Coordinates of N, CA and C in Angstrom, one line a residue:
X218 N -2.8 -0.6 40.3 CA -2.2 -0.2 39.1 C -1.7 -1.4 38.3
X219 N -1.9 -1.0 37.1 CA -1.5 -2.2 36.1 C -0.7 -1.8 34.9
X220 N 0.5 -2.8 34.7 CA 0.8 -2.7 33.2 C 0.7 -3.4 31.9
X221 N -0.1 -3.0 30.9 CA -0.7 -3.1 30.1 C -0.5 -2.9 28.6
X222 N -0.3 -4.2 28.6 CA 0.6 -3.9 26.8 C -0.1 -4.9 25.7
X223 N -0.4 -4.8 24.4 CA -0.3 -5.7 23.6 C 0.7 -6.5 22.9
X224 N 0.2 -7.8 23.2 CA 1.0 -8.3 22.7 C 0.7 -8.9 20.9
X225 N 0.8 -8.7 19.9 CA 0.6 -9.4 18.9 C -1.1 -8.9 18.8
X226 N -1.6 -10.1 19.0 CA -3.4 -9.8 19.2 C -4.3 -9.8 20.1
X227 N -3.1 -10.1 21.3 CA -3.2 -10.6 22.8 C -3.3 -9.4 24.1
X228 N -4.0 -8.7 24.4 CA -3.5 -8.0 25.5 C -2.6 -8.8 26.7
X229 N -2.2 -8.1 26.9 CA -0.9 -9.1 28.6 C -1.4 -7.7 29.7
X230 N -1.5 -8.3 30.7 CA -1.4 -7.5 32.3 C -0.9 -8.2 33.2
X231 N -0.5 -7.5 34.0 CA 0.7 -7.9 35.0 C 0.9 -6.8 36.0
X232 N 0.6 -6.6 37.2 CA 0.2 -6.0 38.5 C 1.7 -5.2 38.8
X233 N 1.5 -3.8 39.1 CA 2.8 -2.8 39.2 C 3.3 -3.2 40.7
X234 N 4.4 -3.9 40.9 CA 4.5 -4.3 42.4 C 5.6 -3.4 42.5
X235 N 7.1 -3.4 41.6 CA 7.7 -2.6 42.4 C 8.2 -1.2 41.0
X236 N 8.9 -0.7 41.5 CA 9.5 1.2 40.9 C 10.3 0.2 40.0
X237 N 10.6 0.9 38.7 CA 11.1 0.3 37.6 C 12.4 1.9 38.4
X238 N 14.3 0.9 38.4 CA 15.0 2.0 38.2 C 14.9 3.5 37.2
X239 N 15.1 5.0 37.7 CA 14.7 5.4 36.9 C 15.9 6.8 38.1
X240 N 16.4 7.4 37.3 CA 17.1 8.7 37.2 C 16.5 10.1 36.9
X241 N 16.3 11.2 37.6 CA 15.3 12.4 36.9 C 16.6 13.7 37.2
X242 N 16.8 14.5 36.7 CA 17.5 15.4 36.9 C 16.7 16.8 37.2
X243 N 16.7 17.2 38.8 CA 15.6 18.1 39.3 C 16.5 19.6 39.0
X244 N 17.9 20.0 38.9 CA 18.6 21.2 38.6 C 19.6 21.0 37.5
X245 N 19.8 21.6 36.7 CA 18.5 22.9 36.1 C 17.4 22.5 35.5
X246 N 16.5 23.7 36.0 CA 14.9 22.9 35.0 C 15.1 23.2 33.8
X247 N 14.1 23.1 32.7 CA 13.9 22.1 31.7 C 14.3 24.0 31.1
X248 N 14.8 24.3 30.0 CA 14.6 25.0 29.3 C 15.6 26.7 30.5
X249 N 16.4 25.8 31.1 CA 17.2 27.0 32.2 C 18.6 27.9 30.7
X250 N 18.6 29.6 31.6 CA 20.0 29.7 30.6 C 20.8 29.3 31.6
X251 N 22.2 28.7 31.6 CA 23.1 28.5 32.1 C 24.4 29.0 31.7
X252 N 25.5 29.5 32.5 CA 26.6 30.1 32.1 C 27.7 29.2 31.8
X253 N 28.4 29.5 30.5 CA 29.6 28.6 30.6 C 30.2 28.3 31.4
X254 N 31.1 27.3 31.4 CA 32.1 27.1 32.5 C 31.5 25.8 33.6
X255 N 31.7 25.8 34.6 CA 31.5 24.7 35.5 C 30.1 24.7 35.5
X256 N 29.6 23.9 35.7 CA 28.0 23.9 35.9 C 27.9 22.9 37.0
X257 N 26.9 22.9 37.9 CA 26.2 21.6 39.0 C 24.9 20.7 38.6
X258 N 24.8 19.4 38.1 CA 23.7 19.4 37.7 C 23.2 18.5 39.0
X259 N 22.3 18.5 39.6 CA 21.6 17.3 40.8 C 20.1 17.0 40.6
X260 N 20.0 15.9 41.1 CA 18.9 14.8 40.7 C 19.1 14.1 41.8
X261 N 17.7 13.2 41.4 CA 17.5 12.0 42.4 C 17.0 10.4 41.3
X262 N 17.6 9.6 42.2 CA 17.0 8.4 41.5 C 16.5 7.4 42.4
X263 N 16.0 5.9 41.9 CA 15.3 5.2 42.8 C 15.0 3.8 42.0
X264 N 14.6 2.7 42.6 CA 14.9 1.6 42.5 C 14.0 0.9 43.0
X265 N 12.7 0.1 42.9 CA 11.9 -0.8 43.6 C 12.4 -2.3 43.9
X266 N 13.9 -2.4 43.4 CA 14.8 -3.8 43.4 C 15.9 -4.0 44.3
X267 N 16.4 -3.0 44.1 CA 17.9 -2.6 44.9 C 18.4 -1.5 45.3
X268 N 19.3 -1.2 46.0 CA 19.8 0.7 46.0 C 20.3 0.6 44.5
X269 N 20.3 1.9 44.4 CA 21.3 2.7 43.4 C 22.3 2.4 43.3
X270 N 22.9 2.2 42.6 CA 24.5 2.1 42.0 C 25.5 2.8 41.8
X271 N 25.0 3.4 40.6 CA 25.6 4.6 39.9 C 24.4 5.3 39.3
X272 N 24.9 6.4 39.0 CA 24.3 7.8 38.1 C 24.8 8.2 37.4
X273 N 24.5 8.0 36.1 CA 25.4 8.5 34.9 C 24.9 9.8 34.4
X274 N 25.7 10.8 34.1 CA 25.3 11.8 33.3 C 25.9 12.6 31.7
X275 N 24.9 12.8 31.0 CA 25.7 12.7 29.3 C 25.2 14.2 29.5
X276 N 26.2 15.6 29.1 CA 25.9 16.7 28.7 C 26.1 16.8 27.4
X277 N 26.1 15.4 26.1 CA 26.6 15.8 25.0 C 27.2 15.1 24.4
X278 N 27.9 14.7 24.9 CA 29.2 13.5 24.6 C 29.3 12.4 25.5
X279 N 30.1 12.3 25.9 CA 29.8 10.8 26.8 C 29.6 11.0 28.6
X280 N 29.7 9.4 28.7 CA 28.3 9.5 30.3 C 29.9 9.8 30.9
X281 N 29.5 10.5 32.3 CA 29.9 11.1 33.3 C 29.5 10.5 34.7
X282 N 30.3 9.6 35.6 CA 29.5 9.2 36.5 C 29.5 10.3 38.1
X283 N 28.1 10.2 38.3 CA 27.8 11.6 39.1 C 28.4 11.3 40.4
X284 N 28.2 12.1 41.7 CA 28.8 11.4 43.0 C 27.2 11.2 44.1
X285 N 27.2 9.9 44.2 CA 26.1 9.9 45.0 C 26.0 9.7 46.4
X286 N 25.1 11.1 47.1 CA 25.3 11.6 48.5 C 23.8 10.9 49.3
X287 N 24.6 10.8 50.0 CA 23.3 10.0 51.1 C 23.5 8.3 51.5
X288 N 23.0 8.1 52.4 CA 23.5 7.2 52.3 C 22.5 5.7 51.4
X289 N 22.7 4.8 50.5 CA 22.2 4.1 49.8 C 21.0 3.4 50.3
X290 N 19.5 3.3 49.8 CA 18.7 2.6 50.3 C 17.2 2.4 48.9
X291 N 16.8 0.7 49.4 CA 15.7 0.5 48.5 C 14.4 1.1 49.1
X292 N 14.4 2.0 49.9 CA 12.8 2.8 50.3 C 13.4 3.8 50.3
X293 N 14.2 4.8 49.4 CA 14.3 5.8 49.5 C 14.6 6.6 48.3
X294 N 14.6 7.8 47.9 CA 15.5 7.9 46.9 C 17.1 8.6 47.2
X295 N 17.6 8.2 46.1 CA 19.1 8.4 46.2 C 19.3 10.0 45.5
X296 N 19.8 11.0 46.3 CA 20.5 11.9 45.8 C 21.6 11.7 45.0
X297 N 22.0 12.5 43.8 CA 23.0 12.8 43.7 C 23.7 14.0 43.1
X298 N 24.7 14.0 42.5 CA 25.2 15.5 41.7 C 26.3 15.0 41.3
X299 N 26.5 15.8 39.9 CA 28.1 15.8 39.2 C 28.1 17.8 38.8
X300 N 29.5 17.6 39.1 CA 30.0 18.8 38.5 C 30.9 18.6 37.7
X301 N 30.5 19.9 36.4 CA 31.4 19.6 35.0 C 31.6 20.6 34.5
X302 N 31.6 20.8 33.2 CA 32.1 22.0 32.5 C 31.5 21.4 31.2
X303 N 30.7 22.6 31.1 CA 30.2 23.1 29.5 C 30.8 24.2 28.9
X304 N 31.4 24.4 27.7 CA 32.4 25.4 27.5 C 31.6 25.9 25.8
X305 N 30.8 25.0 25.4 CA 30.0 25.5 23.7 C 29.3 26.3 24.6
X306 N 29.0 27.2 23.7 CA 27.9 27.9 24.1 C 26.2 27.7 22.7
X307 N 25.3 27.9 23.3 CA 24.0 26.9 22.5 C 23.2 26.3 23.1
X308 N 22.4 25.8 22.5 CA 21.4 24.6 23.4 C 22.2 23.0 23.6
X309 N 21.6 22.9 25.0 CA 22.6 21.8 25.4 C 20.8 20.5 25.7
X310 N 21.7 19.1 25.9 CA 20.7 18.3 25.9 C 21.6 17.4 27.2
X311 N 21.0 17.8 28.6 CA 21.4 17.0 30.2 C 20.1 15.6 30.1
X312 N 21.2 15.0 30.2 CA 20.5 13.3 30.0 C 21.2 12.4 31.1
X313 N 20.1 11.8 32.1 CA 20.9 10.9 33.4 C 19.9 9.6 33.1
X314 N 21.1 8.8 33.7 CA 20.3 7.2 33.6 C 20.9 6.3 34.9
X315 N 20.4 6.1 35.9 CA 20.8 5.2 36.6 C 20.6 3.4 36.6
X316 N 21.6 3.0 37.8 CA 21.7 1.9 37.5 C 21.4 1.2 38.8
X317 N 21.0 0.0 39.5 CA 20.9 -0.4 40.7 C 21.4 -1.6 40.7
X318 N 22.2 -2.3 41.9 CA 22.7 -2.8 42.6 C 22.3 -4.1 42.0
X319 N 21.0 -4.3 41.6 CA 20.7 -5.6 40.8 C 20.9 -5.6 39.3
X320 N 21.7 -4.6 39.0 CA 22.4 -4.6 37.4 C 21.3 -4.4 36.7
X321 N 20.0 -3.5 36.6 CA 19.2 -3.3 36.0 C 19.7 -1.8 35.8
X322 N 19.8 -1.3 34.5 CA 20.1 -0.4 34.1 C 18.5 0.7 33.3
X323 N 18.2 2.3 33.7 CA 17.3 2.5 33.3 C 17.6 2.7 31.1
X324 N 16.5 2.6 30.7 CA 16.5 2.0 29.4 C 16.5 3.8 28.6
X325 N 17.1 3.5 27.4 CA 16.9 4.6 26.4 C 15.5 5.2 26.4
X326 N 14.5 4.0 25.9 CA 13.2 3.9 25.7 C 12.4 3.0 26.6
X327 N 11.8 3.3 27.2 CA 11.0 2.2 27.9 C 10.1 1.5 27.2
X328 N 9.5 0.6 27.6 CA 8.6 -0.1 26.3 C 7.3 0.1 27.1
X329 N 6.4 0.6 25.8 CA 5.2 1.0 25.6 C 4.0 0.2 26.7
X330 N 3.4 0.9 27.5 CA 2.2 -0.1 28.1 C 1.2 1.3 28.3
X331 N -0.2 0.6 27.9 CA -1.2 1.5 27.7 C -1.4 2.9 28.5
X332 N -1.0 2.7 29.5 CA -1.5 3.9 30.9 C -0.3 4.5 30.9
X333 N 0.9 4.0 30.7 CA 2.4 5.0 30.8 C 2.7 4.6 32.0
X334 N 2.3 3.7 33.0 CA 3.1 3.6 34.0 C 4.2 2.5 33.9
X335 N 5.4 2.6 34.9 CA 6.5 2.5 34.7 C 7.6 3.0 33.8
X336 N 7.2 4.0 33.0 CA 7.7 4.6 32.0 C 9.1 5.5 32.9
X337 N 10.1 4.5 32.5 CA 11.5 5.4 33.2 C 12.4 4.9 32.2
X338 N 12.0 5.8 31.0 CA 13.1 6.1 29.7 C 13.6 7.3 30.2
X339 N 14.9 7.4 29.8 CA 16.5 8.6 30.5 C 15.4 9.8 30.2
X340 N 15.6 10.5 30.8 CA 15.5 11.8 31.2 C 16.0 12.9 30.1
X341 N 15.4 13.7 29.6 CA 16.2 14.7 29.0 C 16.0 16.1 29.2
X342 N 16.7 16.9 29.9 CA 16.5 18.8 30.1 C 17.0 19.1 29.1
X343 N 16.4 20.5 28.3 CA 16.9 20.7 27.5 C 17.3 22.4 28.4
X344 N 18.5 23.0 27.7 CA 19.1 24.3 28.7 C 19.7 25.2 27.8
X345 N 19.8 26.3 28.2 CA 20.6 26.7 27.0 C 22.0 27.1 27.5
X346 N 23.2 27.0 27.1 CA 24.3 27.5 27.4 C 24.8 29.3 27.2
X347 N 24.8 29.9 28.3 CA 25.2 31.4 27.1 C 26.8 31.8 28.1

């Protein structure tokens, strides 16, 4: 596997050795109703550099840091979960981004390489609140 970007006029490659940090939020799926009130959101993340850090989670307003269960490792992925409270009712936008131990933080946008690998720009579920 390779990543593959232009540069200018130049193609660049450079060989995928390790997992670019990256956060995914596996509950609720993409397009769930969810009831007001406390909600559970859990995910996993992962790190080809370091363990996990932290796990941040934005239901809207600002990040939320999640609680991460298991115990921390660079061959594995890291569980986690936050619980919170959504009280609008509407479509909501669940957005997580982790961080690892080597202060590599995953990116808004990842930058563009031809094949899409490494692509660990934040996550977004969209849900609806009723």
């Amino acid at each position: 596997y390779w990543y593959e970007w232009q540069r200018g006029s130049e193609d660049a490659r450079e060989p995928v050795t390790r997992l670019r940090v990256r956060a995914l939020i596996t509950e609720p799926n993409q397009g769930s109703e969810i009831e007001r009130g406390d909600i559970t959101i859990r995910g996993v993340a992962w790190s080809g550099m370091a363990p996990i850090e932290r796990v941040e989670v934005n239901t809207g307003g600002a990040w939320h840091q999640a609680n991460l269960t298991g115990e921390p490792s660079r061959q594995a992925w890291q569980r986690w979960e936050l619980v919170t409270r959504i009280n609008a009712s509407g479509p909501a936008m669940l957005r997580a981004r982790a961080t690892d131990r080597a202060g590599r933080v995953q990116p808004e946008h990842a930058e563009w390489n031809r094949l899409g690998y490494g692509n660990n720009s934040i996550q977004e579920v969209a849900i609806r609140v009723v």
